XYZ file of C-alpha atoms in Angstrom:
133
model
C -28.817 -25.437 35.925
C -26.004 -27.834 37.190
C -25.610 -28.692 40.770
C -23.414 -30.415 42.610
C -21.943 -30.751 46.873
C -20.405 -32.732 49.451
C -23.016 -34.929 51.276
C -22.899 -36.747 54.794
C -25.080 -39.854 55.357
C -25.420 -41.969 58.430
C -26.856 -45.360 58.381
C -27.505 -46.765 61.647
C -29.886 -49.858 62.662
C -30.029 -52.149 65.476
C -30.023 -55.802 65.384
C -32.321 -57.651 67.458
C -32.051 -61.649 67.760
C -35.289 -63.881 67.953
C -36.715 -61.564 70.920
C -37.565 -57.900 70.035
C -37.124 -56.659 73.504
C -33.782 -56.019 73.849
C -30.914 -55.178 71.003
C -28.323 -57.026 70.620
C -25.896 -55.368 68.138
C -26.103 -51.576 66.155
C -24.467 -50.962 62.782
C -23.349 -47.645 61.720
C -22.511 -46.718 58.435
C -20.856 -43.798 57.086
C -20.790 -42.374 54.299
C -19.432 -39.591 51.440
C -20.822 -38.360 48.517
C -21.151 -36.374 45.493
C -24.493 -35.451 44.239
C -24.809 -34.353 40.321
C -28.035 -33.150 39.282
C -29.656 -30.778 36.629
C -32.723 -28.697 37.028
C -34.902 -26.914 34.985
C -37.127 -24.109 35.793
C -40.816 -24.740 33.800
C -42.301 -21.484 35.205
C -40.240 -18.460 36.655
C -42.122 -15.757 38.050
C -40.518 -12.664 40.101
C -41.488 -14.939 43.801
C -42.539 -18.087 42.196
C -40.353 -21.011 40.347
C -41.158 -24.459 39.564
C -39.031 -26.638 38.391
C -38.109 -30.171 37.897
C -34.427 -32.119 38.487
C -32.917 -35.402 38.336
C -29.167 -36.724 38.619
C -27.064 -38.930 40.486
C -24.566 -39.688 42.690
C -21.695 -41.820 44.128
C -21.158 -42.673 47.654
C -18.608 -44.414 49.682
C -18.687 -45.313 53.297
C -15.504 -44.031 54.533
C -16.583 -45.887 58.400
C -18.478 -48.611 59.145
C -18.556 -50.418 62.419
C -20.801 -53.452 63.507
C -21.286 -53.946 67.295
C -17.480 -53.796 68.570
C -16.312 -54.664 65.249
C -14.698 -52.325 62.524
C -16.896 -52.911 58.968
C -14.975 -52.058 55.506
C -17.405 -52.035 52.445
C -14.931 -51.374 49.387
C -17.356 -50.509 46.829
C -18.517 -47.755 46.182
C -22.803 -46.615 45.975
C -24.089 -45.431 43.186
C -27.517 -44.089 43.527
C -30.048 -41.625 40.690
C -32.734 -39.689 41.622
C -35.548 -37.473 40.479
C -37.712 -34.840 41.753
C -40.452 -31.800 41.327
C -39.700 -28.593 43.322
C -41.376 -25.514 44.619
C -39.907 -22.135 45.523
C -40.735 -18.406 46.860
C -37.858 -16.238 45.940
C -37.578 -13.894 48.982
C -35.074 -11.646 47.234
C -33.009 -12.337 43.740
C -30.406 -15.007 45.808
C -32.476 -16.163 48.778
C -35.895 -18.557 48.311
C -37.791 -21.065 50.348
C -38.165 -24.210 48.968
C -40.187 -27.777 48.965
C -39.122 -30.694 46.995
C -40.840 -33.983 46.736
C -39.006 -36.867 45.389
C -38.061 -40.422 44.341
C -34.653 -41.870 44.501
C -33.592 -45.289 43.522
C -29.664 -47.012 44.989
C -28.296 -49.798 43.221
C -26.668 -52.652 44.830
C -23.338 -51.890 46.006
C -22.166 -55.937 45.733
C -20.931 -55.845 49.560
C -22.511 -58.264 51.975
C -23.257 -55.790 54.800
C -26.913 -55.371 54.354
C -28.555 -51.939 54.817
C -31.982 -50.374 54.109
C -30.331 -49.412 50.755
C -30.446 -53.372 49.980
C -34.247 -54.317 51.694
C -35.798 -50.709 50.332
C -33.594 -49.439 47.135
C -36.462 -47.144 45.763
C -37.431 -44.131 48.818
C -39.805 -41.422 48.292
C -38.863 -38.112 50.453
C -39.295 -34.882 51.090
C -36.864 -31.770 51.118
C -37.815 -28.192 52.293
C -35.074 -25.434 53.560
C -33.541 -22.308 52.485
C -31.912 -22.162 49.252
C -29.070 -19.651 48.358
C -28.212 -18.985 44.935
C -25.413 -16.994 42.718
C-alpha cells in the first residue's frame, strides 16, 4: 500500500545561558510536511496484520521565531524513515494499531540549530486508531 498526508510539527526549546536556572530565550519552529511511505502486510489474518513500512518525507518550516525575533530557514527538510507495525482489525475499515520505529533527518544546511541537527537518527513509537478504504 501507498500512503501519504499533511503533517504538523512543532519544534520548541529553550535557551539557557551559563546558569541553568532561569531561560533566557525559546525557539519555536514550525513546520509542514508530506509524508510518502509504502507498507506491506507479511501476515493478514481476519483481526490480525503485521506489516512493515518505510518512506520519506519533505518538510518546511513555514514559522520560526527566536526569542522576540522572526527566524526564516529557506530550505527545505528532508527526512526517511522505517518501521514494523501491529494491528487488530475491529471491523473491515477500523483497527488499532502500534508501530515502533526509526527515522533518520538530514541536514537541512540552515544555521538555526534544532534537535534535528544534535540527534538526526530518533527511535519512536506510534499507537492510535487507523481508518482505512
Amino acid at each position: 500500500a501507498l500512503e501519504t498526508g499533511l503533517n504538523y510539527t512543532l519544534l520548541s526549546s529553550d535557551i539557557h545561558s551559563g546558569s541553568k536556572s532561569y531561560v533566557e530565550e525559546t525557539q519555536k519552529l514550525h513546520y509542514i510536511g508530506i509524508p510518502v511511505r509504502g507498507n506491506w502486510n507479511f501476515l493478514e489474518k481476519k483481526y490480525f496484520t503485521l506489516y512493515v513500512s518505510a518512506g520519506g518525507m519533505v518538510e518546511k518550516c513555514v514559522y520560526g521565531k527566536l526569542a522576540d525575533d522572526k527566524v526564516n530557514v529557506k530550505p527545505l527538510q528532508f527526512s526517511v524513515a522505517g518501521a514494523v507495525g501491529a494491528q487488530f482489525n475491529a471491523t473491515d475499515h477500523v483497527g488499532l494499531y502500534v508501530e515502533p520505529g526509526v527515522s533518520y533527518f538530514f541536514d537541512d544546511g540552515s544555521k538555526v540549530q534544532t534537535i534535528r541537527k544534535e540527534r538526526p537518527c530518533n527511535f519512536n513509537l506510534q499507537a492510535g486508531l487507523r481508518f482505512t478504504y
